[in-house]
Amino acid sequence: MSRQSLLFVALKFVERDILFKKLIATLTILAIASGVATFISLRILSVGSRTAAQSIVEQVLPGEVVVYGQGLYDVSEDVLNEIKRIPGVKDVTPAILVTGYIGRNAVFVLGVRPEDIKNVVSKVVNGSVFNTLAGPYAIADVGLAKKLDLKVGDKVTVKPPYGSFFRQYEIIGIAEVTMKIEEIGAAGGYIILPLREAQTLLGRPGYVSMAVVKVEEGVDPVAVKNLISVIYPGSRVMMREEVIGVVFKVMSLIEGLLLSTTLVGLAVAVFGTTSTITSTVREHQREIAIMRTQGASRRSVATIFIMEALIYGLTGGLLGLVFGVLGAQVGIGIVASYGFLNPPLILEPLTLLLGVTLATLLSVVSSLYPIWRATSIRPVEVLKSE
Amino acid sequence: MSEYALELRDIRKVYKTATEEIEVLKGITLKIREGELATIMGPSGSGKSTLLSIAGGLDKPTSGRVIVGGVDITDMNEEELTRVRARKIGFVFQSFNLIRNYTALENVMLPLLFTGIFNVKEAKEIAIRALEVVGLKNHANKFPNQLSGGQQQRVAIARALAPNPDIILMDEPTGSLDVDTAARVLSLVKWLNDAFGQTIIIVTHNPEIAELSTRTYYIRAGAIYEEPPKRTLTEIVKEIKSSGSSGDIKKIQLEMLKLKLEALERALKEDRIDPTLIEAEVNSLEHRINKLEKAL
């Protein structure tokens, strides 16, 4: 049988089959589409979040090497001054990043020097930023301001993570904070304090939680990292890429969890297709036998039903692609509304292609067994029941 | 070429169950000449449908040989049998067995396309002619559920006839029809045999059908008995001819056969069919074409 004839026979059969049972066909296509949509939207969200996180880390860490202490905030500023004197080190930026509370709301407390504010704030929405190392001033993150209804001039009481000590600060600015590498921990938002104020609040004057080391042009950052590790064995020294790697590891874990949800969706799609094709094949068992008596080969009969599965898979896949992109947009909106991340909508052709291909492939693969069964039956067995 | 459209030589069929062996056919030998309308009669369970399945390559005999149009199909595998069925054997069943997803025209096109020698355009052309022959050209685009029982059976006959097979096997073709409709369908069957010279074998338990046949066989307890040829209804058949003169119909058939011959030769050139099978088929077609040309 020529390819053209086979295509004619198969397409006519499938077209009528879909037209004659619109509801089942629609439900099957929707089942496949939902699986693909879940896969595509989660992939788009993941890619967007990774990109956003990477760009944040790169913005926030204006250097190649990051120094942490063993505890939460035990990197001495004296040590930092000594690091600054190491050959090849251009600059050292100290910062405090811990969780604290405003009332009962968990927040990230970020302590920075006035000259480093540009590294943690992308845009001042209202008011201004502080220009001293100390003083009862604070800058609230846009998300936090919205959540707690904070305005410039309001006073907030900030508590450290431990103890009953607290201090009051005046909100002098509301800004978009870019330093959001720890947002996976999901506190309610950011409050930025002058570095000394943060140290006082934590009761650790002269100590910070991290320092970012920028190296001179042409100097190997790995060499600087190794040198710092040797000189200060009590510290944890990481490359910026390692920090990004840690962030990505956490994100990968979350992606893994999300993808397992996607697998459930895909499994539903596969079962849906298998069930539809199985019932279609059973329903047409007699007609398959008739076709065989008329000279249809097993290959021709199989082609008809594979074509049906292919059409379900392809239609479901393309529909899932559209739903997936729309779903991703909604997801991005939801993530952005938390004020932590603003993932861009990145449409990777590979992801989209993979979604549609996966749906088509799974539909075809899941249909193979029922089709094989149907074409194995000898026509005489079916027609005997006449 | 063989003068027989169908030869069954010492066919035995034994069904094995867990506890016993049932011999349904006990060494049946049957030779149906080209152009015959043979009827095989027998009560339910006598093995007549099994015999028809074996003759049509749908079932395998336990022993014996099956030769269709000069080709021994006994030892063919399922795929080879499928190819043989497409070109050499037509089936008509009691319950019409049209495929509901296809229109009448497409149902008739199917076996033509399955032969692998016709393209869609040629298949459509032949199918329209076949529907014209059975008087259903105007119903070509209707689906089976939009046709009456009699019309469906006529479509099934057109489908069996379209590829110009060596034999058409009919299993109780009027079993699901009322008396009047059955008479019309039978008249069509008889007329096709007369006008087309189409070899037809009908399996039935209806004695009225046997009256139309050129030869009647009786099957009982797995053995076959031949009755003398009956020609008593010849005149009745002449009265119930369908529209169109015999000459016109012969012309249509001649065109259909020539189309098939061309397609076969083309398929052979393009190496799309087994050359060992084609020789007998081409000879058979040429023989039928010569016969028709002489008749015209």
XYZ file of C-alpha atoms in Angstrom:
682
model
C 0.000 0.000 0.000
C 1.473 3.343 -0.985
C 2.177 6.016 1.596
C -0.376 8.330 -0.004
C -3.110 5.681 0.119
C -2.238 4.751 3.677
C -2.370 8.379 4.719
C -5.738 8.788 3.007
C -7.216 5.730 4.745
C -5.727 6.648 8.132
C -6.612 10.340 8.105
C -10.215 9.719 7.037
C -10.626 7.115 9.777
C -9.126 9.297 12.484
C -11.006 12.414 11.374
C -14.364 10.596 11.651
C -13.369 8.891 14.875
C -12.623 12.238 16.492
C -15.766 13.842 15.025
C -17.986 10.952 16.127
C -16.788 11.069 19.733
C -16.058 14.692 20.328
C -16.287 14.606 24.120
C -13.830 11.735 24.647
C -11.457 13.200 22.079
C -11.609 16.632 23.732
C -11.037 15.188 27.201
C -8.067 13.139 25.999
C -6.511 16.124 24.273
C -7.078 18.234 27.402
C -5.493 15.550 29.600
C -2.397 15.576 27.419
C -2.441 19.381 27.239
C -2.578 19.683 31.035
C 0.473 17.434 31.445
C 2.437 19.344 28.836
C 1.289 22.712 30.192
C 2.487 21.795 33.685
C 5.830 20.674 32.308
C 6.327 23.741 30.124
C 5.181 26.320 32.670
C 7.380 24.833 35.403
C 10.353 24.731 33.052
C 9.788 28.366 32.054
C 9.450 29.366 35.711
C 12.594 27.422 36.620
C 14.651 28.930 33.815
C 13.355 32.416 34.644
C 14.037 31.983 38.362
C 17.556 30.680 37.741
C 18.297 33.591 35.447
C 16.872 36.067 37.944
C 18.778 34.455 40.826
C 22.026 34.407 38.889
C 21.693 38.037 37.936
C 20.905 38.943 41.549
C 23.904 37.065 42.902
C 26.118 38.693 40.319
C 24.735 42.129 41.202
C 24.853 41.566 44.929
C 28.304 40.112 45.110
C 30.492 42.804 43.611
C 33.497 40.539 43.841
C 34.677 37.083 42.966
C 35.334 35.641 46.438
C 32.934 35.525 49.398
C 34.131 35.062 52.974
C 31.836 33.644 55.674
C 32.559 32.852 59.303
C 31.726 29.570 61.048
C 28.675 31.072 62.719
C 26.004 33.467 61.578
C 27.912 36.748 62.049
C 31.426 36.181 63.252
C 33.633 37.588 60.493
C 35.743 40.240 62.221
C 36.144 43.580 60.491
C 39.823 43.488 61.547
C 40.196 40.351 59.446
C 38.564 42.130 56.570
C 41.029 44.975 56.849
C 43.846 42.432 56.709
C 42.295 40.697 53.707
C 42.245 44.070 52.001
C 46.013 44.180 52.347
C 46.526 40.833 50.559
C 48.213 41.400 47.188
C 45.726 41.167 44.338
C 42.689 42.174 46.471
C 41.052 45.323 45.133
C 38.185 45.820 47.547
C 36.335 44.131 50.426
C 32.623 44.754 51.023
C 31.303 43.712 54.445
C 27.618 42.941 54.972
C 25.233 41.508 57.526
C 22.382 39.321 56.378
C 20.286 37.652 59.064
C 16.653 36.970 59.763
C 14.882 39.161 62.278
C 11.383 40.304 63.142
C 9.215 43.371 62.770
C 6.417 42.638 65.163
C 5.537 39.022 64.419
C 6.667 39.215 60.831
C 9.898 37.473 59.856
C 12.143 39.713 57.772
C 15.665 39.709 56.419
C 17.840 42.264 58.153
C 20.497 43.542 55.807
C 23.326 45.703 57.190
C 25.489 47.528 54.636
C 27.816 50.497 54.383
C 26.348 53.593 52.695
C 28.768 53.177 49.778
C 27.505 49.615 49.178
C 23.797 50.497 49.010
C 24.019 50.698 45.221
C 24.848 46.986 45.239
C 21.711 45.960 47.097
C 19.116 48.483 45.926
C 18.149 48.703 42.275
C 15.646 51.561 42.529
C 14.486 53.923 45.273
C 10.714 54.127 44.957
C 10.106 56.639 47.725
C 12.247 58.761 50.096
C 16.034 58.419 50.081
C 18.877 56.157 51.251
C 21.115 56.683 54.326
C 24.621 58.105 53.963
C 26.127 57.284 57.379
C 27.418 54.069 58.921
C 25.168 54.503 61.964
C 21.865 56.177 62.817
C 18.258 55.034 63.488
C 17.348 54.877 59.833
C 16.066 52.050 57.711
C 15.130 51.351 54.118
C 12.180 49.019 53.548
C 11.872 46.651 50.642
C 8.861 47.401 48.362
C 7.329 43.999 49.168
C 7.700 44.521 52.924
C 6.338 48.082 52.741
C 3.297 46.792 50.898
C 2.807 43.908 53.287
C 3.117 45.996 56.485
C 1.705 49.154 54.946
C 4.876 51.115 55.680
C 5.432 54.665 54.512
C 8.387 57.027 54.629
C 8.514 58.563 58.104
C 6.977 55.520 59.857
C 8.805 53.989 62.802
C 9.446 50.244 62.961
C 10.661 48.091 65.795
C 13.191 45.478 64.680
C 14.144 42.440 66.732
C 17.173 40.176 66.110
C 16.623 36.427 65.650
C 17.477 35.662 69.297
C 16.759 37.427 72.575
C 14.247 40.084 73.551
C 16.378 43.052 72.560
C 14.905 45.426 69.978
C 15.528 48.827 68.407
C 13.346 51.338 66.657
C 14.176 52.800 63.239
C 12.634 55.450 61.045
C 11.807 54.443 57.480
C 13.596 56.966 55.292
C 13.205 55.171 51.986
C 11.275 52.467 50.202
C 13.291 50.660 47.542
C 13.472 47.619 45.319
C 16.026 45.288 46.885
C 18.133 43.175 44.581
C 20.034 41.212 47.214
C 17.675 38.307 47.340
C 19.920 35.278 47.214
C 18.410 33.867 50.383
C 14.798 34.279 49.440
C 14.316 30.551 49.255
C 14.157 30.805 53.073
C 11.107 32.939 52.437
C 11.011 35.594 55.056
C 8.501 38.344 54.567
C 10.812 40.997 53.024
C 13.916 43.098 53.605
C 14.813 45.881 55.980
C 18.164 47.571 55.260
C 20.056 49.162 58.135
C 23.354 51.035 58.253
C 26.092 48.480 58.997
C 26.860 49.745 62.516
C 23.173 49.775 63.455
C 22.839 46.160 62.356
C 25.894 45.214 64.422
C 24.440 46.981 67.460
C 21.100 45.257 66.977
C 22.809 41.864 66.901
C 25.121 42.751 69.791
C 28.170 42.004 67.649
C 29.989 45.263 67.080
C 32.994 44.804 64.811
C 31.604 41.606 63.221
C 29.762 40.959 59.979
C 28.144 37.844 58.498
C 29.917 37.962 55.162
C 32.407 39.868 53.080
C 32.705 40.040 49.326
C 36.249 40.279 47.986
C 36.933 41.859 44.617
C 40.259 40.988 43.047
C 42.474 43.092 40.835
C 42.186 42.692 37.088
C 44.333 39.840 35.834
C 44.577 38.184 39.242
C 43.302 34.615 39.537
C 40.398 34.682 42.054
C 41.047 31.027 42.923
C 44.560 31.920 44.074
C 43.120 34.704 46.281
C 40.503 32.315 47.656
C 43.158 29.718 48.512
C 45.339 32.362 50.119
C 42.475 33.610 52.338
C 41.669 30.017 53.338
C 45.288 29.420 54.345
C 45.671 32.678 56.260
C 42.297 32.412 58.018
C 41.566 28.716 58.427
C 38.483 29.418 60.576
C 36.621 31.054 57.708
C 34.522 29.583 54.913
C 35.777 31.028 51.648
C 33.751 30.503 48.504
C 33.966 31.609 44.908
C 31.027 33.618 43.634
C 30.308 30.741 41.262
C 30.180 28.408 44.251
C 27.610 30.648 45.902
C 25.648 30.634 42.667
C 26.108 26.860 42.627
C 24.664 26.587 46.134
C 21.716 28.754 45.124
C 21.221 26.619 42.041
C 21.434 23.440 44.100
C 18.614 24.666 46.291
C 16.676 25.699 43.214
C 17.343 22.337 41.574
C 15.928 20.614 44.635
C 12.778 22.692 44.347
C 12.680 22.098 40.589
C 13.014 18.374 41.246
C 10.032 18.478 43.556
C 8.056 20.483 41.032
C 9.041 18.195 38.197
C 7.851 15.179 40.136
C 4.484 16.927 40.235
C 4.795 17.351 36.485
C 5.425 13.643 36.137
C 2.098 12.986 37.797
C 0.534 15.269 35.196
C 2.321 13.468 32.396
C 1.309 10.101 33.836
C -2.312 11.274 33.792
C -1.836 12.266 30.151
C -0.312 8.898 29.280
C -3.084 6.972 31.053
C -5.671 9.172 29.340
C -4.251 8.423 25.915
C -3.773 4.725 26.608
C -7.315 4.488 27.877
C -8.752 6.316 24.859
C -6.735 4.342 22.339
C -7.533 1.073 24.127
C -11.242 1.828 24.080
C -11.014 3.024 20.465
C -9.225 -0.131 19.444
C -11.702 -2.336 21.326
C -14.592 -0.439 19.836
C -13.174 -0.939 16.352
C -12.025 -4.522 16.825
C -14.643 -5.812 14.442
C -13.783 -3.161 11.875
C -10.108 -4.020 12.204
C -11.037 -7.620 11.408
C -13.088 -6.436 8.426
C -10.187 -4.361 7.164
C -7.948 -7.409 7.502
C -10.386 -9.471 5.417
C -10.296 -6.713 2.808
C -6.523 -7.009 2.582
C -5.272 -4.512 5.167
C -1.892 -5.517 6.524
C -1.105 -5.324 10.239
C 1.115 -2.351 9.428
C -1.747 -0.505 7.703
C -4.126 -1.077 10.611
C -1.449 -0.108 13.126
C -0.740 3.071 11.147
C -4.369 4.157 11.462
C -4.348 3.927 15.235
C -0.836 5.272 15.630
C -1.960 8.214 13.527
C -4.858 8.717 15.934
C -2.510 8.683 18.927
C -0.162 11.002 17.054
C -2.950 13.485 16.397
C -4.072 13.378 20.032
C -0.477 13.808 21.193
C 0.366 16.586 18.778
C -2.860 18.525 19.370
C -2.554 18.049 23.134
C 1.113 19.014 22.950
C 0.496 22.212 20.987
C -2.446 23.152 23.188
C -0.311 22.360 26.247
C 2.393 24.626 24.864
C -0.038 27.554 24.689
C -1.469 26.769 28.146
C 2.046 26.279 29.489
C 3.248 29.697 28.337
C 0.090 31.340 29.681
C 0.473 29.399 32.943
C 4.100 30.475 33.217
C 3.059 34.101 32.842
C 0.562 33.678 35.661
C 3.231 31.879 37.740
C 5.756 34.654 37.140
C 3.150 37.176 38.238
C 2.535 35.195 41.439
C 6.271 34.828 42.207
C 6.862 38.516 41.491
C 3.985 39.500 43.778
C 5.938 38.073 46.741
C 8.564 40.714 46.036
C 11.515 38.316 46.143
C 12.169 37.483 42.539
C 11.098 38.871 39.248
C 11.811 36.013 36.849
C 11.845 36.959 33.164
C 9.700 35.003 30.674
C 12.327 33.053 28.769
C 10.948 30.760 26.062
C 13.625 28.199 25.367
C 12.853 26.551 22.010
C 14.265 23.300 23.379
C 11.818 23.271 26.317
C 8.851 23.992 24.061
C 9.951 21.393 21.547
C 10.594 18.887 24.322
C 7.090 19.424 25.736
C 5.357 18.836 22.415
C 7.683 15.980 21.428
C 7.269 14.322 24.802
C 3.484 14.476 24.545
C 3.487 13.121 21.009
C 6.005 10.428 21.791
C 4.291 9.325 24.997
C 0.930 9.206 23.245
C 2.325 7.028 20.488
C 4.299 4.800 22.859
C 1.327 4.351 25.182
C -0.831 3.335 22.233
C 1.561 0.680 20.932
C 0.442 -2.145 23.214
C -3.318 -1.879 22.558
C -2.612 -1.504 18.840
C -0.286 -4.497 18.816
C -2.972 -6.507 20.615
C -5.659 -5.434 18.160
C -3.656 -6.261 15.067
C -2.605 -9.635 16.501
C -6.166 -10.913 16.592
C -6.981 -13.120 13.620
C -9.969 -11.726 11.714
C -11.698 -15.077 11.771
C -11.828 -14.987 15.580
C -13.727 -11.699 15.580
C -15.985 -12.508 12.648
C -16.898 -15.907 14.107
C -19.101 -14.148 16.623
C -21.403 -13.137 13.778
C -4.070 -20.504 -16.188
C -6.182 -22.736 -14.014
C -9.779 -23.118 -15.186
C -10.794 -23.223 -11.537
C -11.317 -20.068 -9.522
C -11.124 -22.117 -6.344
C -9.771 -25.564 -5.604
C -9.962 -27.220 -2.230
C -8.081 -30.515 -2.043
C -8.810 -32.918 0.785
C -9.380 -30.210 3.379
C -9.497 -31.313 6.982
C -10.064 -29.022 9.930
C -9.723 -30.233 13.460
C -10.406 -28.051 16.498
C -8.648 -29.128 19.636
C -10.139 -28.488 23.045
C -8.700 -29.440 26.409
C -10.562 -32.743 26.420
C -11.273 -33.654 22.822
C -10.580 -33.113 19.156
C -13.460 -32.079 16.937
C -13.110 -32.776 13.238
C -15.244 -30.106 11.589
C -14.213 -30.781 7.986
C -13.430 -34.338 6.939
C -11.377 -34.272 3.773
C -13.386 -31.922 1.588
C -12.482 -31.664 -2.083
C -14.165 -28.930 -4.088
C -13.483 -27.346 -7.472
C -15.309 -24.197 -8.449
C -14.972 -23.227 -12.095
C -14.482 -19.664 -13.202
C -17.805 -17.876 -13.630
C -19.761 -20.272 -11.443
C -22.285 -19.258 -8.814
C -21.923 -22.036 -6.285
C -23.958 -22.469 -3.159
C -22.835 -24.431 -0.144
C -25.771 -25.389 2.004
C -25.939 -27.026 5.335
C -27.409 -26.756 8.809
C -25.850 -24.693 11.571
C -22.638 -26.232 12.867
C -22.077 -28.307 9.745
C -18.786 -26.533 9.023
C -19.882 -24.375 6.103
C -18.571 -21.112 7.574
C -15.302 -22.812 8.507
C -14.993 -23.989 4.922
C -15.616 -20.449 3.684
C -12.989 -19.043 6.093
C -10.450 -21.566 4.841
C -11.311 -20.841 1.203
C -10.855 -17.120 1.889
C -7.513 -17.521 3.629
C -8.944 -16.343 6.945
C -8.334 -19.712 8.561
C -5.812 -22.497 7.969
C -6.794 -26.096 7.264
C -5.331 -28.807 9.465
C -4.399 -30.593 6.243
C -5.141 -30.285 2.524
C -4.449 -27.590 -0.065
C -6.265 -24.353 -0.909
C -5.737 -22.919 -4.398
C -7.292 -19.580 -5.320
C -7.090 -18.404 -8.931
C -4.252 -20.832 -9.590
C -2.226 -19.728 -6.545
C -1.683 -22.178 -3.706
C -2.281 -20.156 -0.545
C -2.076 -23.024 1.950
C 1.390 -22.367 3.280
C 1.345 -18.592 3.033
C 1.973 -16.580 6.164
C -0.492 -14.020 7.481
C 0.993 -11.069 5.585
C 1.148 -12.978 2.284
C -2.447 -14.071 2.790
C -3.415 -10.475 3.443
C -1.955 -9.462 0.077
C -3.724 -12.354 -1.661
C -7.035 -11.462 -0.010
C -6.726 -7.885 -1.210
C -6.493 -8.817 -4.886
C -7.973 -12.262 -5.319
C -10.786 -12.706 -2.784
C -13.863 -10.630 -2.009
C -16.016 -11.130 1.076
C -19.670 -10.376 1.729
C -20.952 -11.040 5.244
C -24.364 -11.496 6.756
C -24.156 -8.307 8.813
C -22.747 -6.211 5.935
C -19.640 -5.304 7.920
C -19.162 -1.873 6.471
C -16.801 0.390 8.349
C -18.833 3.138 9.957
C -16.029 5.703 9.814
C -16.019 5.603 6.026
C -18.636 6.655 3.487
C -20.041 4.103 1.040
C -17.519 5.268 -1.567
C -14.588 5.042 0.850
C -15.706 1.582 1.993
C -15.545 0.421 -1.608
C -12.200 2.165 -2.126
C -10.615 0.372 0.838
C -9.823 -3.059 -0.694
C -8.600 -1.305 -3.838
C -6.158 0.770 -1.816
C -5.120 -2.248 0.237
C -4.059 -4.052 -2.961
C -1.217 -1.553 -3.184
C -1.614 -1.248 -6.919
C -4.121 1.593 -7.181
C -3.600 5.183 -6.131
C -6.390 7.153 -4.428
C -7.646 8.675 -7.698
C -7.827 5.323 -9.485
C -9.442 3.663 -6.476
C -12.079 6.389 -6.374
C -12.779 6.028 -10.078
C -13.228 2.259 -9.814
C -15.273 2.528 -6.595
C -17.708 4.949 -8.251
C -18.163 2.466 -11.110
C -18.695 -0.391 -8.689
C -21.331 1.640 -6.846
C -22.923 2.449 -10.193
C -23.102 -1.260 -10.950
C -25.018 -1.929 -7.710
C -27.233 1.131 -8.309
C -25.891 3.237 -5.428
C -23.845 5.900 -7.193
C -26.078 8.615 -5.711
C -25.445 7.332 -2.183
C -21.669 7.349 -2.519
C -21.087 9.973 0.151
C -23.447 8.529 2.743
C -22.183 6.791 5.861
C -23.366 3.214 6.546
C -25.807 4.362 9.237
C -27.515 6.566 6.656
C -28.242 3.571 4.416
C -30.905 0.858 4.688
C -29.896 -2.768 5.289
C -30.340 -3.650 1.625
C -28.317 -0.642 0.518
C -25.555 -1.526 2.979
C -25.396 -5.056 1.602
C -25.207 -3.684 -1.943
C -22.306 -1.463 -0.869
C -20.679 -4.564 0.630
C -21.165 -6.353 -2.709
C -19.658 -3.379 -4.583
C -16.736 -3.495 -2.164
C -16.183 -7.181 -2.827
C -16.543 -6.698 -6.561
C -14.380 -3.574 -7.005
C -10.922 -5.215 -7.062
C -12.171 -7.799 -9.607
C -11.256 -10.727 -7.395
C -11.030 -14.318 -8.608
C -13.810 -15.267 -6.231
C -16.361 -13.559 -4.023
C -17.266 -15.468 -0.884
C -20.646 -14.679 0.645
C -21.617 -15.844 4.105
C -25.424 -15.761 4.492
C -25.663 -12.524 2.463
C -29.424 -12.211 3.003
C -29.497 -13.429 6.582
C -30.133 -9.943 7.999
C -32.552 -8.742 5.335
C -36.323 -8.879 4.942
C -37.769 -11.032 2.172
C -38.186 -8.260 -0.440
C -34.792 -6.721 0.169
C -33.210 -10.162 0.189
C -34.772 -10.876 -3.222
C -33.319 -7.650 -4.639
C -29.874 -8.391 -3.258
C -29.992 -11.939 -4.605
C -31.077 -10.722 -8.019
C -28.072 -8.414 -7.993
C -25.802 -11.301 -7.028
C -27.154 -13.511 -9.790
C -26.966 -10.702 -12.324
C -23.336 -9.971 -11.402
C -22.567 -13.629 -11.961
C -24.343 -13.622 -15.309
C -23.203 -10.246 -16.599
C -19.713 -10.074 -15.127
C -18.941 -13.764 -15.115
C -17.896 -13.197 -11.533
C -17.255 -16.401 -9.617
C -19.335 -16.346 -6.452
C -19.601 -18.861 -3.629
C -22.491 -18.445 -1.243
C -22.733 -20.220 2.061
C -26.306 -20.397 3.282
C -28.983 -22.524 4.850
C -31.652 -20.822 2.755
C -32.776 -23.272 0.004
C -34.182 -20.416 -2.127
C -30.696 -19.093 -2.709
C -29.631 -22.480 -3.961
C -32.206 -22.177 -6.720
C -30.209 -19.324 -8.251
C -26.905 -21.139 -8.295
C -25.214 -22.987 -11.111
C -24.033 -25.633 -8.680
C -25.095 -26.543 -5.183
C -23.135 -28.420 -2.584
C -24.462 -29.831 0.625
C -22.293 -30.063 3.684
C -23.215 -32.370 6.504
C -21.117 -33.478 9.461
C -17.980 -32.190 7.808
C -18.432 -33.964 4.473
C -19.555 -32.398 1.202
C -22.046 -33.770 -1.340
C -22.698 -32.383 -4.815
C -26.138 -32.002 -6.354
C -26.649 -31.701 -10.068
C -26.446 -28.127 -11.435
C -29.744 -26.300 -11.319
C -30.815 -23.911 -14.001
C -34.522 -23.588 -13.239
C -34.418 -19.934 -12.258
C -32.568 -18.618 -15.283
C -35.655 -17.044 -16.715
C -36.672 -15.487 -13.413
C -33.266 -13.902 -13.156
C -33.572 -12.394 -16.603
C -36.688 -10.581 -15.413
C -35.054 -9.025 -12.380
C -32.033 -7.515 -14.057
C -30.939 -4.132 -12.799
C -30.983 -0.994 -14.914
C -28.605 -0.736 -17.868
C -28.045 -3.172 -20.679
C -25.731 -6.150 -20.382
C -23.472 -4.591 -23.016
C -23.002 -1.390 -20.956
C -22.181 -3.378 -17.876
C -19.701 -5.520 -19.750
C -18.036 -2.326 -20.979
C -17.765 -1.022 -17.421
C -16.330 -4.332 -16.295
C -13.893 -4.357 -19.189
C -12.703 -0.869 -18.234
C -12.338 -1.934 -14.594
C -10.348 -5.032 -15.557
C -8.092 -3.040 -17.890
C -7.472 -0.495 -15.134
C -6.501 -3.327 -12.818
C -4.201 -4.864 -15.427
C -2.473 -1.497 -16.003
C -2.105 -0.945 -12.280
C -0.715 -4.455 -11.792
C 1.834 -3.987 -14.566
C 2.851 -0.640 -13.106
C 3.144 -2.109 -9.606
C 5.301 -4.914 -11.017
C 7.588 -2.419 -12.749
C 7.899 -0.424 -9.531
C 8.615 -3.654 -7.645
C 5.705 -3.137 -5.241
C 4.349 -6.683 -5.446
C 5.698 -10.186 -5.402
C 6.404 -11.228 -9.051
C 5.762 -14.897 -8.226
C 2.168 -14.090 -7.334
C 1.521 -11.755 -10.200
C 1.974 -14.129 -13.113
C -1.140 -16.143 -12.389
C -3.045 -12.969 -11.667
C -2.061 -11.259 -14.941
C -2.932 -14.419 -16.884
C -6.276 -14.602 -15.136
C -7.020 -10.955 -15.928
C -5.975 -11.270 -19.576
C -8.159 -14.340 -19.869
C -11.160 -12.473 -18.461
C -10.493 -9.427 -20.653
C -10.320 -11.613 -23.784
C -13.530 -13.318 -22.804
C -15.316 -10.005 -22.333
C -13.933 -8.510 -25.530
C -15.235 -11.525 -27.444
C -18.619 -11.158 -25.764
C -18.813 -7.503 -26.814
